[in-house]
Short mmCIF file of C-alpha atoms and ligand atoms in Angstrom, two decimals:
data_model
loop_
_atom_site.label_atom_id
_atom_site.label_comp_id
_atom_site.label_asym_id
_atom_site.label_seq_id
_atom_site.Cartn_x
_atom_site.Cartn_y
_atom_site.Cartn_z
CA MET A 1 18.46 -4.78 22.55
CA GLU A 2 20.88 -6.36 20.08
CA LYS A 3 19.95 -5.72 16.43
CA LYS A 4 20.04 -8.62 13.95
CA ASN A 5 23.22 -8.68 11.94
CA LEU A 6 21.74 -7.91 8.49
CA ASP A 7 23.06 -5.91 5.55
CA TRP A 8 20.08 -3.53 5.93
CA SER A 9 20.77 -1.27 2.92
CA ASN A 10 21.01 -4.25 0.56
CA LEU A 11 17.85 -6.07 1.63
CA GLY A 12 15.31 -6.57 -1.15
CA PHE A 13 11.54 -6.90 -0.88
CA SER A 14 11.06 -10.53 -0.03
CA TYR A 15 9.80 -12.53 2.91
CA VAL A 16 12.17 -13.18 5.78
CA LYS A 17 10.82 -15.07 8.76
CA THR A 18 11.10 -13.00 11.94
CA ASP A 19 10.69 -14.02 15.59
CA LYS A 20 7.10 -13.16 16.51
CA ARG A 21 3.71 -12.84 14.90
CA PHE A 22 0.30 -11.85 16.31
CA VAL A 23 -2.65 -14.24 16.02
CA ALA A 24 -6.28 -13.78 17.02
CA ASN A 25 -9.20 -16.09 16.26
CA TYR A 26 -12.89 -15.45 15.62
CA LYS A 27 -15.03 -18.35 16.87
CA ASN A 28 -18.64 -18.63 18.05
CA GLY A 29 -19.31 -15.09 16.92
CA ALA A 30 -16.50 -13.28 18.76
CA TRP A 31 -12.83 -12.36 18.44
CA ASP A 32 -10.51 -13.55 21.20
CA LYS A 33 -7.92 -11.14 22.48
CA GLY A 34 -5.02 -12.56 20.50
CA ALA A 35 -1.37 -13.12 21.39
CA LEU A 36 2.16 -13.16 20.02
CA ILE A 37 3.35 -16.59 18.95
CA ASP A 38 6.48 -18.14 17.44
CA ASP A 39 4.91 -20.53 14.91
CA ASP A 40 4.88 -19.13 11.37
CA MET A 41 2.85 -22.06 9.99
CA ILE A 42 -0.95 -22.14 9.70
CA VAL A 43 -2.84 -25.42 9.83
CA MET A 44 -6.37 -25.25 8.45
CA SER A 45 -9.08 -27.26 6.77
CA GLU A 46 -8.55 -28.18 3.12
CA ASP A 47 -11.93 -26.51 2.64
CA ALA A 48 -11.17 -23.21 4.45
CA GLY A 49 -13.14 -20.22 3.12
CA VAL A 50 -9.97 -18.41 2.11
CA LEU A 51 -8.81 -21.34 -0.04
CA GLN A 52 -12.13 -21.84 -1.83
CA TYR A 53 -13.62 -18.38 -2.31
CA ALA A 54 -10.69 -16.05 -1.56
CA GLN A 55 -12.29 -14.54 1.54
CA THR A 56 -9.35 -12.49 2.76
CA VAL A 57 -8.36 -8.84 3.20
CA PHE A 58 -5.02 -7.32 4.14
CA GLU A 59 -3.01 -4.22 5.00
CA GLY A 60 0.60 -3.10 4.59
CA LEU A 61 2.55 -0.62 6.69
CA LYS A 62 6.07 -0.08 7.95
CA ALA A 63 7.88 0.29 11.27
CA TYR A 64 11.19 2.13 11.16
CA THR A 65 13.65 4.10 13.28
CA THR A 66 13.46 7.91 13.27
CA LYS A 67 16.32 10.39 13.49
CA ASP A 68 16.08 10.55 17.30
CA GLY A 69 16.16 6.75 17.62
CA LYS A 70 12.46 6.10 18.21
CA ILE A 71 10.73 3.11 16.66
CA VAL A 72 7.52 4.29 15.04
CA THR A 73 4.77 3.49 12.53
CA PHE A 74 3.06 5.98 10.23
CA ARG A 75 -0.69 6.64 10.64
CA PRO A 76 -1.64 3.05 11.62
CA ASP A 77 -5.11 4.30 12.60
CA LEU A 78 -5.84 4.73 8.89
CA ASN A 79 -4.72 1.16 8.16
CA ALA A 80 -7.10 0.02 10.93
CA ASP A 81 -10.03 1.93 9.41
CA ARG A 82 -9.28 0.61 5.95
CA LEU A 83 -8.95 -3.01 7.12
CA ILE A 84 -12.32 -2.69 8.85
CA ASP A 85 -13.90 -1.28 5.66
CA SER A 86 -12.33 -4.02 3.55
CA ALA A 87 -13.51 -6.74 5.95
CA LYS A 88 -17.11 -5.50 5.93
CA ARG A 89 -17.23 -5.58 2.11
CA LEU A 90 -16.24 -9.29 2.12
CA GLU A 91 -18.57 -10.24 5.02
CA ILE A 92 -15.57 -10.80 7.30
CA PRO A 93 -16.25 -9.83 10.94
CA PRO A 94 -14.00 -6.79 11.44
CA ILE A 95 -11.56 -6.62 14.34
CA SER A 96 -11.68 -3.53 16.54
CA LYS A 97 -9.44 -0.56 15.88
CA GLU A 98 -7.96 -1.11 19.36
CA MET A 99 -7.00 -4.69 18.54
CA PHE A 100 -5.38 -3.56 15.33
CA ILE A 101 -3.23 -0.95 17.06
CA GLU A 102 -2.39 -3.34 19.91
CA SER A 103 -1.36 -6.07 17.43
CA ILE A 104 0.95 -3.63 15.64
CA ARG A 105 2.55 -2.60 18.94
CA GLN A 106 3.09 -6.22 19.96
CA VAL A 107 4.53 -7.36 16.63
CA VAL A 108 6.93 -4.43 16.39
CA SER A 109 8.13 -4.68 19.97
CA GLY A 110 8.37 -8.49 19.70
CA ASN A 111 10.58 -8.04 16.63
CA ALA A 112 12.45 -4.90 17.74
CA ALA A 113 15.75 -6.52 16.79
CA TRP A 114 14.50 -6.62 13.20
CA VAL A 115 13.67 -2.91 12.94
CA PRO A 116 16.38 -1.42 10.71
CA PRO A 117 18.48 1.49 12.02
CA TYR A 118 17.89 5.12 11.01
CA GLY A 119 19.63 6.09 7.80
CA SER A 120 19.68 2.57 6.31
CA GLY A 121 16.64 3.28 4.14
CA ALA A 122 15.29 -0.10 5.21
CA SER A 123 12.18 -0.76 7.31
CA LEU A 124 10.21 -3.52 8.97
CA TYR A 125 7.22 -4.22 6.74
CA LEU A 126 4.08 -5.27 8.61
CA ARG A 127 1.40 -7.39 7.01
CA PRO A 128 -1.94 -7.60 8.88
CA TYR A 129 -4.60 -9.83 7.31
CA ILE A 130 -7.87 -11.60 8.11
CA PHE A 131 -9.10 -14.74 6.39
CA GLY A 132 -11.94 -17.27 6.54
CA ILE A 133 -10.53 -20.38 8.19
CA SER A 134 -13.52 -22.70 8.67
CA PRO A 135 -14.81 -25.08 5.94
CA VAL A 136 -17.10 -23.55 3.31
CA ILE A 137 -18.48 -25.45 0.34
CA GLY A 138 -21.79 -23.79 -0.47
CA VAL A 139 -21.04 -20.18 -1.38
CA LYS A 140 -21.36 -18.21 1.86
CA PRO A 141 -19.11 -16.46 4.36
CA ALA A 142 -17.02 -18.70 6.65
CA ASP A 143 -18.09 -19.11 10.28
CA ASP A 144 -14.59 -18.73 11.76
CA TYR A 145 -11.72 -16.34 10.92
CA GLN A 146 -8.12 -15.73 11.81
CA TYR A 147 -6.35 -12.38 12.08
CA ARG A 148 -2.58 -12.34 11.76
CA VAL A 149 0.19 -9.78 11.63
CA PHE A 150 3.69 -10.78 10.63
CA ALA A 151 6.76 -8.64 10.09
CA THR A 152 9.52 -8.90 7.50
CA PRO A 153 12.52 -6.59 7.02
CA VAL A 154 12.66 -4.87 3.61
CA GLY A 155 15.39 -2.82 1.99
CA PRO A 156 15.26 0.70 0.56
CA TYR A 157 12.86 0.91 -2.41
CA PHE A 158 15.32 2.86 -4.52
CA LYS A 159 18.92 1.78 -4.47
CA GLY A 160 20.96 4.53 -6.09
CA GLY A 161 18.23 7.08 -6.79
CA ALA A 162 14.68 6.99 -8.10
CA LYS A 163 14.71 5.93 -11.74
CA PRO A 164 11.65 6.80 -13.83
CA ILE A 165 9.72 3.83 -15.19
CA VAL A 166 7.75 3.14 -18.37
CA VAL A 167 4.16 2.03 -17.86
CA LYS A 168 1.53 0.78 -20.26
CA ILE A 169 -2.18 1.39 -20.51
CA SER A 170 -3.64 -2.01 -19.78
CA ASP A 171 -6.34 -3.78 -21.75
CA PHE A 172 -7.36 -5.57 -18.56
CA ASP A 173 -9.48 -4.03 -15.80
CA ARG A 174 -8.54 -4.27 -12.14
CA ALA A 175 -11.94 -3.34 -10.71
CA ALA A 176 -15.53 -3.66 -11.84
CA PRO A 177 -17.92 -0.72 -11.47
CA HIS A 178 -19.48 -1.09 -7.99
CA GLY A 179 -17.01 -3.92 -7.33
CA THR A 180 -14.12 -4.23 -4.88
CA GLY A 181 -11.53 -1.82 -6.30
CA HIS A 182 -11.77 0.42 -3.23
CA ILE A 183 -10.91 -2.31 -0.70
CA LYS A 184 -7.61 -4.04 -0.03
CA ALA A 185 -8.47 -7.62 -0.93
CA GLY A 186 -6.21 -10.40 -2.18
CA LEU A 187 -8.71 -11.08 -4.94
CA ASN A 188 -7.86 -7.74 -6.61
CA TYR A 189 -4.26 -8.86 -6.76
CA ALA A 190 -4.99 -12.40 -7.98
CA MET A 191 -6.68 -11.01 -11.05
CA SER A 192 -3.89 -8.49 -11.70
CA LEU A 193 -1.15 -11.15 -11.88
CA HIS A 194 -1.70 -12.14 -15.51
CA ALA A 195 -1.77 -8.46 -16.51
CA ILE A 196 1.49 -7.65 -14.71
CA VAL A 197 3.34 -10.72 -15.96
CA THR A 198 2.23 -9.83 -19.50
CA ALA A 199 3.30 -6.18 -19.06
CA HIS A 200 6.73 -7.28 -17.77
CA GLU A 201 7.17 -9.62 -20.75
CA GLU A 202 6.48 -6.64 -23.01
CA GLY A 203 9.12 -4.58 -21.20
CA PHE A 204 6.87 -2.35 -19.07
CA SER A 205 7.27 -1.86 -15.32
CA GLU A 206 3.59 -1.42 -14.47
CA ASN A 207 0.05 -1.30 -15.82
CA ILE A 208 -2.16 1.74 -15.66
CA TYR A 209 -5.76 0.61 -15.39
CA LEU A 210 -8.55 2.73 -16.82
CA ASP A 211 -12.00 3.17 -15.35
CA PRO A 212 -13.83 -0.09 -16.11
CA GLN A 213 -17.04 1.57 -17.27
CA THR A 214 -15.83 3.87 -20.05
CA ARG A 215 -12.12 2.99 -20.32
CA THR A 216 -11.31 6.67 -20.87
CA LYS A 217 -10.20 7.76 -17.38
CA ILE A 218 -7.06 7.04 -15.37
CA GLU A 219 -7.56 4.87 -12.28
CA GLU A 220 -4.38 3.43 -10.74
CA THR A 221 -1.81 0.65 -11.13
CA GLY A 222 -2.07 -2.79 -9.55
CA GLY A 223 -0.73 -1.61 -6.21
CA ALA A 224 -0.21 2.16 -6.26
CA ASN A 225 -2.27 5.32 -6.83
CA ILE A 226 -1.26 7.81 -9.54
CA LEU A 227 -0.49 11.51 -9.11
CA PHE A 228 0.01 14.26 -11.68
CA VAL A 229 1.47 17.76 -11.53
CA ASP A 230 0.10 20.20 -14.12
CA PHE A 231 1.91 23.13 -15.77
CA ASP A 232 0.55 25.55 -13.12
CA GLY A 233 2.23 23.48 -10.40
CA ASN A 234 -1.01 21.98 -9.04
CA LEU A 235 -1.16 18.43 -7.75
CA VAL A 236 -3.88 16.62 -9.71
CA VAL A 237 -5.29 13.46 -8.15
CA PRO A 238 -7.55 11.10 -10.13
CA LYS A 239 -10.94 10.60 -8.51
CA SER A 240 -13.00 7.41 -8.81
CA ASN A 241 -14.99 5.07 -6.60
CA SER A 242 -12.91 2.10 -7.66
CA ILE A 243 -9.49 3.48 -6.67
CA LEU A 244 -7.99 2.10 -3.45
CA PRO A 245 -7.76 4.95 -0.91
CA SER A 246 -3.97 5.05 -0.52
CA ILE A 247 -2.79 6.42 2.82
CA THR A 248 0.35 7.73 1.13
CA ARG A 249 -1.78 9.61 -1.41
CA ARG A 250 -4.00 11.13 1.28
CA SER A 251 -0.88 12.15 3.23
CA LEU A 252 0.75 13.66 0.12
CA VAL A 253 -2.40 15.69 -0.56
CA TYR A 254 -2.08 17.18 2.93
CA VAL A 255 1.66 17.74 2.53
CA ALA A 256 1.14 19.44 -0.85
CA GLU A 257 -1.36 21.88 0.65
CA HIS A 258 0.16 22.49 4.08
CA TYR A 259 3.91 22.11 3.55
CA CYS A 260 4.59 22.71 -0.14
CA GLY A 261 2.14 25.52 -0.94
CA MET A 262 0.60 23.57 -3.80
CA LYS A 263 -3.02 23.58 -4.79
CA VAL A 264 -4.60 20.12 -4.94
CA ILE A 265 -7.26 19.25 -7.50
CA GLU A 266 -9.08 15.94 -7.09
CA ARG A 267 -11.03 15.16 -10.24
CA GLU A 268 -11.52 12.63 -12.99
CA VAL A 269 -8.45 12.55 -15.24
CA GLU A 270 -8.92 11.59 -18.89
CA LEU A 271 -6.33 9.40 -20.58
CA LYS A 272 -6.65 11.81 -23.52
CA GLU A 273 -5.40 14.81 -21.48
CA VAL A 274 -2.41 12.82 -20.31
CA MET A 275 -1.45 11.71 -23.82
CA ASN A 276 -2.01 15.28 -25.09
CA GLY A 277 0.73 16.45 -22.72
CA ASP A 278 -1.42 18.40 -20.25
CA PHE A 279 0.70 17.24 -17.29
CA LYS A 280 4.30 17.99 -16.46
CA GLU A 281 5.04 15.25 -13.93
CA CYS A 282 3.57 11.91 -13.05
CA GLY A 283 4.27 9.45 -10.26
CA LEU A 284 3.00 6.38 -8.44
CA CYS A 285 2.41 6.51 -4.71
CA GLY A 286 2.16 3.88 -2.00
CA THR A 287 3.76 2.76 1.24
CA ALA A 288 6.62 0.94 -0.51
CA ALA A 289 8.16 3.79 -2.53
CA VAL A 290 6.24 6.84 -1.21
CA ILE A 291 6.52 8.26 -4.77
CA SER A 292 8.12 6.62 -7.76
CA PRO A 293 8.40 8.64 -10.97
CA ILE A 294 6.76 7.69 -14.25
CA GLY A 295 8.91 8.66 -17.21
CA LYS A 296 6.74 7.46 -20.07
CA ILE A 297 3.24 6.16 -20.65
CA ASN A 298 2.63 3.83 -23.58
CA ASP A 299 -0.92 3.63 -24.92
CA HIS A 300 -0.98 0.85 -27.51
CA GLY A 301 2.29 1.91 -29.09
CA LYS A 302 1.69 5.64 -28.77
CA GLU A 303 4.16 6.98 -26.25
CA PHE A 304 4.09 10.13 -24.11
CA GLU A 305 7.18 11.24 -22.18
CA PHE A 306 6.88 13.61 -19.20
CA SER A 307 9.11 16.72 -18.88
CA ASN A 308 11.81 15.09 -16.78
CA GLY A 309 12.07 12.15 -19.13
CA MET A 310 13.76 8.92 -18.15
CA THR A 311 16.64 10.32 -16.10
CA GLU A 312 15.21 11.67 -12.84
CA MET A 313 12.15 12.48 -10.77
CA GLY A 314 10.61 15.91 -11.51
CA PRO A 315 11.05 18.80 -9.04
CA ALA A 316 7.50 18.88 -7.65
CA MET A 317 7.38 15.12 -7.03
CA THR A 318 10.86 15.28 -5.50
CA LYS A 319 9.78 18.01 -3.10
CA LEU A 320 6.62 16.13 -2.11
CA ARG A 321 8.56 12.92 -1.59
CA ASN A 322 11.35 14.55 0.43
CA THR A 323 8.84 16.38 2.61
CA LEU A 324 6.77 13.29 3.39
CA THR A 325 9.81 11.08 4.04
CA GLY A 326 11.25 13.90 6.19
CA ILE A 327 8.03 13.90 8.25
CA GLN A 328 8.11 10.12 8.55
CA MET A 329 11.75 10.09 9.64
CA GLY A 330 11.32 12.80 12.30
CA GLU A 331 13.41 15.34 10.39
CA ILE A 332 10.40 17.60 9.72
CA GLU A 333 7.66 18.24 12.27
CA ALA A 334 4.70 15.92 11.66
CA PRO A 335 1.02 16.87 11.78
CA GLU A 336 -0.65 15.85 15.05
CA GLY A 337 -1.20 12.08 15.30
CA TRP A 338 0.72 10.97 12.22
CA ILE A 339 3.57 9.19 13.98
CA MET A 340 2.90 6.44 16.53
CA GLU A 341 5.83 5.65 18.76
CA ILE A 342 6.24 2.07 19.95
CA ASP A 343 7.95 1.24 23.24
CA CYS A 344 10.28 -1.64 22.60
C1 LIG B 401 -2.17 -0.78 -0.89
C2 LIG B 401 -2.53 -0.20 -2.20
C3 LIG B 401 -2.15 1.11 -2.57
C4 LIG B 401 -1.26 1.98 -1.72
O1 LIG B 401 -1.84 2.33 -0.49
P1 LIG B 401 -0.92 2.89 0.69
O2 LIG B 401 -1.85 2.98 1.84
O3 LIG B 401 -0.43 4.24 0.27
O4 LIG B 401 0.19 1.93 0.87
C5 LIG B 401 -2.60 1.59 -3.79
N1 LIG B 401 -3.34 0.84 -4.64
C6 LIG B 401 -3.70 -0.42 -4.32
C7 LIG B 401 -4.53 -1.19 -5.29
C8 LIG B 401 -3.32 -0.98 -3.11
O5 LIG B 401 -3.68 -2.23 -2.81
#
């Protein structure tokens, strides 16, 4: 198979139309079996449920080439479970886990020429999503739905090393108590846009959201979970019902315990402890960057700088990141079931 002639290492993170996408439809109370198609356009009613009441959920994962030349994805079974959980919360009929895995296989093999080569740092980003497609005017779930998966090649997250970022404590909330913070829904992102544009205008890279009930505890950013390392070398993971269960975070917790000899503590983390300097390192985690280092946190003008400052990622975060990316790339042996090979 001939690869596309792209400058893989210099790709950014933006949409590029690839050859094939998977589409399945839910009609008359059942999902059809779905197929790969060429058409990237969607024609729907002006009154589709997704357009009126934002009835849509999504996932994000990557396909990439390992050291031994295999095309793989990382723990797609967890993306399937999470999409199903998200769908149920928005009264969207969930697809089966089997259909999810099959759709990933088809989209990756149908776009094999777009999977970047090993060593480029680039990957093929996969975006599965389900949305209400039939007309809805009274507030209720749509009758019909569409499931799609498209693929778009994305470049390395860090070009020229991981640079620490400055983040602010946001005055906005991303999730209500007992709301939808724990599911991957477009609506959580729609309401974070004003907050992120504002933060960027003020010179910050990201927002840290606090727990919506007391506004004293650390939750996460708009699209990544937060990790801390304390002065005893433990990985400290904020716990809350409104944090999105990041697959990267859950994998890093395992890697910390089983590969790096670190103790993991999952508990509520007070903003106060962070600003008092109780933690040595801090980072954001998600599929895109695996870990990206936080250099400084700004709480309404009061600034705290972590030990490694603004020049580089701290040693514990670096070790965690290198170990997980090594597992993903086939350089370090993976736990059973973490890597799904795709025949292309
Ligand atoms: C997707 C997402 C993450 C990261 O999850 P991964 O599975 O690690 O990619 C974190 N926070 C939010 C709000 C998200 O939507």
